[in-house]
Short mmCIF file of N, CA and C in Angstrom, two decimals:
data_model
loop_
_atom_site.label_atom_id
_atom_site.label_comp_id
_atom_site.label_asym_id
_atom_site.label_seq_id
_atom_site.Cartn_x
_atom_site.Cartn_y
_atom_site.Cartn_z
N TYR A 1 -12.20 -6.24 -10.66
CA TYR A 1 -13.26 -6.78 -9.46
C TYR A 1 -14.59 -6.01 -9.66
N LYS A 2 -14.55 -4.59 -9.42
CA LYS A 2 -15.61 -3.85 -9.27
C LYS A 2 -16.46 -4.02 -10.62
N ARG A 3 -15.68 -3.93 -11.96
CA ARG A 3 -16.21 -3.88 -13.42
C ARG A 3 -17.15 -5.03 -13.37
N SER A 4 -16.48 -6.25 -12.91
CA SER A 4 -17.12 -7.44 -12.96
C SER A 4 -18.54 -7.49 -12.37
N LEU A 5 -18.51 -6.88 -10.77
CA LEU A 5 -19.64 -6.66 -10.25
C LEU A 5 -20.64 -5.84 -10.62
N GLN A 6 -20.27 -4.76 -11.49
CA GLN A 6 -21.33 -3.87 -12.08
C GLN A 6 -21.88 -4.48 -13.44
N ARG A 7 -21.21 -5.57 -14.09
CA ARG A 7 -22.03 -6.25 -15.00
C ARG A 7 -22.96 -7.22 -14.67
N LEU A 8 -22.68 -7.78 -13.47
CA LEU A 8 -23.78 -8.75 -13.10
C LEU A 8 -25.23 -8.26 -13.27
N LEU A 9 -25.97 -9.29 -13.70
CA LEU A 9 -27.39 -9.06 -13.67
C LEU A 9 -28.13 -8.99 -12.43
N PHE A 10 -29.03 -8.11 -12.21
CA PHE A 10 -29.68 -7.83 -10.88
C PHE A 10 -30.28 -9.41 -10.62
N GLY A 11 -30.24 -9.95 -9.46
CA GLY A 11 -30.62 -11.09 -8.94
C GLY A 11 -29.53 -12.23 -8.81
N ARG A 12 -28.80 -11.94 -9.59
CA ARG A 12 -27.64 -13.29 -9.69
C ARG A 12 -27.09 -13.51 -8.22
N GLU A 13 -26.63 -14.61 -8.08
CA GLU A 13 -26.25 -14.89 -6.81
C GLU A 13 -24.55 -14.60 -6.58
N VAL A 14 -24.19 -14.40 -5.55
CA VAL A 14 -22.58 -13.99 -5.68
C VAL A 14 -22.09 -14.72 -4.34
N ILE A 15 -21.18 -15.32 -4.48
CA ILE A 15 -20.31 -15.87 -3.21
C ILE A 15 -19.17 -15.27 -3.00
N LEU A 16 -18.97 -14.72 -1.71
CA LEU A 16 -17.73 -13.94 -1.19
C LEU A 16 -17.44 -14.68 -0.13
N GLY A 17 -15.74 -14.79 -0.18
CA GLY A 17 -14.89 -15.51 0.70
C GLY A 17 -14.42 -14.61 1.64
N THR A 18 -13.70 -15.02 2.82
CA THR A 18 -13.30 -14.01 3.60
C THR A 18 -11.83 -13.49 3.44
N VAL A 19 -11.39 -12.28 4.12
CA VAL A 19 -10.19 -11.96 3.67
C VAL A 19 -9.05 -12.77 4.48
N ASN A 20 -7.94 -13.29 3.91
CA ASN A 20 -6.98 -14.18 4.33
C ASN A 20 -5.58 -13.77 4.51
N GLY A 21 -4.79 -14.20 5.42
CA GLY A 21 -3.38 -13.61 5.47
C GLY A 21 -3.04 -12.94 6.64
N LYS A 22 -2.04 -12.50 6.70
CA LYS A 22 -1.69 -11.63 7.89
C LYS A 22 -0.99 -10.32 6.91
N LEU A 23 -1.43 -9.16 7.46
CA LEU A 23 -1.07 -7.97 6.60
C LEU A 23 -0.04 -6.92 7.66
N ILE A 24 1.08 -7.73 8.09
CA ILE A 24 2.00 -7.03 9.08
C ILE A 24 3.29 -6.91 8.46
N LEU A 25 4.18 -6.16 8.77
CA LEU A 25 5.56 -6.12 8.60
C LEU A 25 6.23 -7.58 9.13
N PRO A 26 7.10 -7.88 8.23
CA PRO A 26 7.80 -9.33 8.82
C PRO A 26 8.66 -9.02 10.06
N GLN A 27 8.55 -9.76 11.16
CA GLN A 27 9.02 -9.60 12.17
C GLN A 27 10.47 -9.33 12.48
N PHE A 28 11.46 -9.85 11.34
CA PHE A 28 12.58 -9.73 11.41
C PHE A 28 13.23 -8.61 10.56
N ILE A 29 13.51 -7.44 11.00
CA ILE A 29 13.90 -6.09 10.49
C ILE A 29 14.85 -6.34 9.20
N GLU A 30 15.55 -7.31 9.11
CA GLU A 30 16.60 -7.56 8.00
C GLU A 30 15.75 -8.11 6.59
N GLN A 31 14.60 -8.53 7.15
CA GLN A 31 13.85 -9.03 6.00
C GLN A 31 13.25 -7.82 4.93
N GLU A 32 13.45 -7.89 3.76
CA GLU A 32 13.01 -6.64 3.01
C GLU A 32 11.29 -7.02 2.71
N ALA A 33 10.62 -6.05 2.46
CA ALA A 33 9.07 -6.09 2.43
C ALA A 33 8.84 -5.55 1.02
N VAL A 34 7.82 -6.09 0.32
CA VAL A 34 7.21 -5.74 -0.73
C VAL A 34 5.74 -5.62 -0.40
N MET A 35 5.29 -4.45 -0.90
CA MET A 35 3.84 -3.96 -0.89
C MET A 35 3.36 -3.48 -2.10
N ILE A 36 2.06 -4.53 -2.47
CA ILE A 36 1.46 -4.34 -3.85
C ILE A 36 0.07 -3.70 -3.51
N ALA A 37 -0.36 -2.57 -4.22
CA ALA A 37 -1.77 -2.16 -4.08
C ALA A 37 -2.26 -1.63 -5.24
N GLY A 38 -3.56 -1.50 -5.29
CA GLY A 38 -4.23 -0.91 -6.56
C GLY A 38 -5.48 0.00 -6.03
N GLY A 39 -5.55 1.12 -6.34
CA GLY A 39 -6.86 2.06 -6.00
C GLY A 39 -6.58 2.14 -4.33
N MET A 40 -8.00 1.76 -3.77
CA MET A 40 -7.99 2.19 -2.27
C MET A 40 -7.50 0.85 -1.81
N GLY A 41 -7.06 -0.02 -2.43
CA GLY A 41 -6.07 -1.52 -1.60
C GLY A 41 -4.99 -0.74 -0.97
N ILE A 42 -4.64 0.30 -1.20
CA ILE A 42 -3.43 1.25 -0.62
C ILE A 42 -3.78 1.25 1.38
N THR A 43 -5.16 1.47 1.36
CA THR A 43 -5.31 1.81 2.81
C THR A 43 -4.75 1.00 3.76
N PRO A 44 -4.61 -0.26 3.88
CA PRO A 44 -4.11 -1.19 4.88
C PRO A 44 -2.77 -0.74 5.01
N PHE A 45 -1.76 -0.45 3.96
CA PHE A 45 -0.53 -0.10 3.90
C PHE A 45 -0.37 1.16 4.70
N MET A 46 -1.21 2.00 4.50
CA MET A 46 -1.08 3.39 4.92
C MET A 46 -0.69 3.50 6.51
N SER A 47 -1.35 2.60 7.16
CA SER A 47 -1.17 2.72 8.70
C SER A 47 0.14 2.36 8.80
N MET A 48 0.76 1.17 8.17
CA MET A 48 2.14 0.70 8.43
C MET A 48 2.96 1.98 7.98
N LEU A 49 2.97 2.38 7.09
CA LEU A 49 3.58 3.62 6.36
C LEU A 49 3.88 4.93 7.25
N ARG A 50 2.65 5.25 8.10
CA ARG A 50 2.73 6.38 8.87
C ARG A 50 3.27 5.76 10.05
N TRP A 51 3.15 4.60 10.86
CA TRP A 51 3.90 4.18 11.74
C TRP A 51 5.56 4.21 11.44
N LEU A 52 5.76 3.75 10.32
CA LEU A 52 6.96 3.77 9.82
C LEU A 52 7.82 5.27 10.00
N ASN A 53 6.77 6.19 9.28
CA ASN A 53 7.33 7.52 9.45
C ASN A 53 7.65 7.99 10.60
N GLU A 54 7.06 7.56 11.67
CA GLU A 54 7.13 7.85 13.15
C GLU A 54 8.14 7.47 13.49
N GLN A 55 8.54 6.29 13.23
CA GLN A 55 9.78 5.47 13.62
C GLN A 55 11.06 6.10 13.16
N THR A 56 11.05 6.47 11.88
CA THR A 56 12.12 7.10 11.46
C THR A 56 12.57 8.79 11.92
N GLN A 57 11.77 9.19 12.54
CA GLN A 57 11.79 10.59 13.27
C GLN A 57 13.19 10.31 14.46
N ASP A 58 12.96 9.30 14.92
CA ASP A 58 14.32 9.27 15.95
C ASP A 58 15.46 8.46 15.73
N GLN A 59 15.27 7.35 14.61
CA GLN A 59 16.37 6.38 14.43
C GLN A 59 16.34 6.43 12.92
N GLN A 60 17.50 5.61 12.43
CA GLN A 60 17.43 5.09 10.96
C GLN A 60 17.08 3.59 10.97
N TRP A 61 16.35 3.56 9.70
CA TRP A 61 15.50 2.36 9.49
C TRP A 61 16.15 1.66 8.49
N SER A 62 16.65 0.26 8.71
CA SER A 62 17.47 -0.40 7.84
C SER A 62 16.75 -1.29 6.91
N ARG A 63 15.44 -1.64 7.23
CA ARG A 63 14.67 -2.50 6.35
C ARG A 63 14.26 -1.92 5.04
N LYS A 64 14.48 -2.55 3.93
CA LYS A 64 14.05 -1.99 2.65
C LYS A 64 12.70 -2.27 2.44
N ILE A 65 11.91 -1.26 2.02
CA ILE A 65 10.35 -1.60 1.93
C ILE A 65 10.07 -0.98 0.42
N THR A 66 9.62 -1.89 -0.60
CA THR A 66 8.98 -1.29 -1.82
C THR A 66 7.73 -1.15 -1.76
N LEU A 67 7.04 -0.25 -2.33
CA LEU A 67 5.59 -0.33 -2.68
C LEU A 67 5.11 0.01 -4.08
N PHE A 68 4.44 -1.16 -4.87
CA PHE A 68 4.18 -0.93 -6.14
C PHE A 68 2.57 -0.45 -6.12
N TYR A 69 2.53 0.63 -6.73
CA TYR A 69 1.04 1.09 -6.58
C TYR A 69 0.80 1.34 -7.71
N VAL A 70 -0.64 0.80 -8.28
CA VAL A 70 -1.28 0.77 -9.51
C VAL A 70 -2.41 1.52 -9.35
N ASN A 71 -2.85 2.56 -10.37
CA ASN A 71 -3.91 3.25 -10.51
C ASN A 71 -4.24 3.70 -11.88
N ARG A 72 -5.53 4.13 -11.98
CA ARG A 72 -6.19 4.48 -13.42
C ARG A 72 -5.35 5.68 -13.70
N ASN A 73 -5.24 6.63 -12.74
CA ASN A 73 -4.37 8.04 -13.20
C ASN A 73 -3.94 8.53 -11.86
N GLU A 74 -3.02 9.63 -12.19
CA GLU A 74 -2.46 10.22 -10.97
C GLU A 74 -3.38 11.05 -10.25
N GLU A 75 -4.28 11.83 -10.98
CA GLU A 75 -5.33 12.49 -10.33
C GLU A 75 -6.37 11.92 -9.53
N SER A 76 -6.39 10.60 -9.63
CA SER A 76 -7.39 9.93 -8.92
C SER A 76 -6.76 8.93 -7.75
N THR A 77 -5.50 9.25 -7.57
CA THR A 77 -4.51 8.24 -6.63
C THR A 77 -4.79 8.53 -5.24
N PRO A 78 -5.53 7.86 -4.39
CA PRO A 78 -5.75 8.33 -3.08
C PRO A 78 -4.32 8.30 -2.39
N PHE A 79 -4.03 9.16 -1.36
CA PHE A 79 -2.75 9.47 -0.55
C PHE A 79 -1.62 9.71 -1.36
N LEU A 80 -1.54 9.88 -2.53
CA LEU A 80 -0.56 9.99 -3.43
C LEU A 80 0.60 11.31 -2.92
N SER A 81 0.16 12.51 -2.51
CA SER A 81 0.83 13.34 -1.86
C SER A 81 1.62 13.00 -0.69
N GLU A 82 1.00 12.16 0.18
CA GLU A 82 1.62 11.60 1.51
C GLU A 82 2.68 10.55 1.12
N LEU A 83 2.14 9.69 0.00
CA LEU A 83 3.10 8.83 -0.29
C LEU A 83 4.53 9.49 -0.98
N LYS A 84 4.45 10.44 -1.46
CA LYS A 84 5.44 10.88 -2.04
C LYS A 84 6.72 11.64 -1.06
N THR A 85 5.62 12.21 -0.08
CA THR A 85 6.59 12.69 1.08
C THR A 85 7.45 11.51 1.72
N TYR A 86 6.58 10.41 1.82
CA TYR A 86 7.06 9.23 2.50
C TYR A 86 8.56 8.65 1.64
N ALA A 87 8.28 8.72 0.42
CA ALA A 87 9.33 8.37 -0.52
C ALA A 87 10.78 9.13 -0.29
N ARG A 88 10.61 10.45 -0.04
CA ARG A 88 11.68 11.25 0.05
C ARG A 88 12.27 11.20 1.53
N LYS A 89 11.27 11.16 2.74
CA LYS A 89 11.68 11.11 4.01
C LYS A 89 12.26 9.80 4.78
N ILE A 90 11.50 8.86 4.07
CA ILE A 90 11.83 7.43 4.90
C ILE A 90 13.01 6.85 4.13
N LYS A 91 14.07 6.39 4.74
CA LYS A 91 15.31 5.77 4.18
C LYS A 91 14.87 4.20 3.91
N ASN A 92 15.30 3.89 2.81
CA ASN A 92 15.11 2.58 2.21
C ASN A 92 13.55 2.17 1.73
N PHE A 93 12.59 3.43 1.73
CA PHE A 93 11.40 3.19 1.34
C PHE A 93 11.40 3.72 -0.26
N THR A 94 10.81 2.93 -0.97
CA THR A 94 10.85 3.21 -2.62
C THR A 94 9.40 3.28 -2.88
N LEU A 95 8.73 4.03 -3.62
CA LEU A 95 7.60 4.19 -4.27
C LEU A 95 7.67 3.85 -5.84
N GLN A 96 6.87 2.74 -6.31
CA GLN A 96 6.95 2.31 -7.60
C GLN A 96 5.45 2.62 -8.13
N LYS A 97 5.21 3.61 -8.85
CA LYS A 97 3.81 4.12 -9.20
C LYS A 97 3.62 3.66 -10.69
N ASN A 98 2.25 3.21 -11.13
CA ASN A 98 2.15 3.05 -12.42
C ASN A 98 0.62 3.53 -12.50
N TRP A 99 0.49 4.39 -13.79
CA TRP A 99 -0.61 4.91 -14.24
C TRP A 99 -0.73 5.28 -15.66
#
């Protein structure tokens, strides 16, 4: 997306839409959740994972959550050390990374 915008000629018209959908965990705790993010697109999921990390301090967490996270390389991956910590600490949370 960013590369396409960079290639646009100066003065070209661009039409942008609004962000759609709900970015919340499913209401039913038994329902598995899958998160898919690339680059800085991880940001909205970080607040969910931070909340989840706080919840698991006091109780067991039964919901399975898998995060598929894609980046150019490991060195430029935002929040990577925090995500690796969550993958170790939060029961039923799996981090699938690709770079």
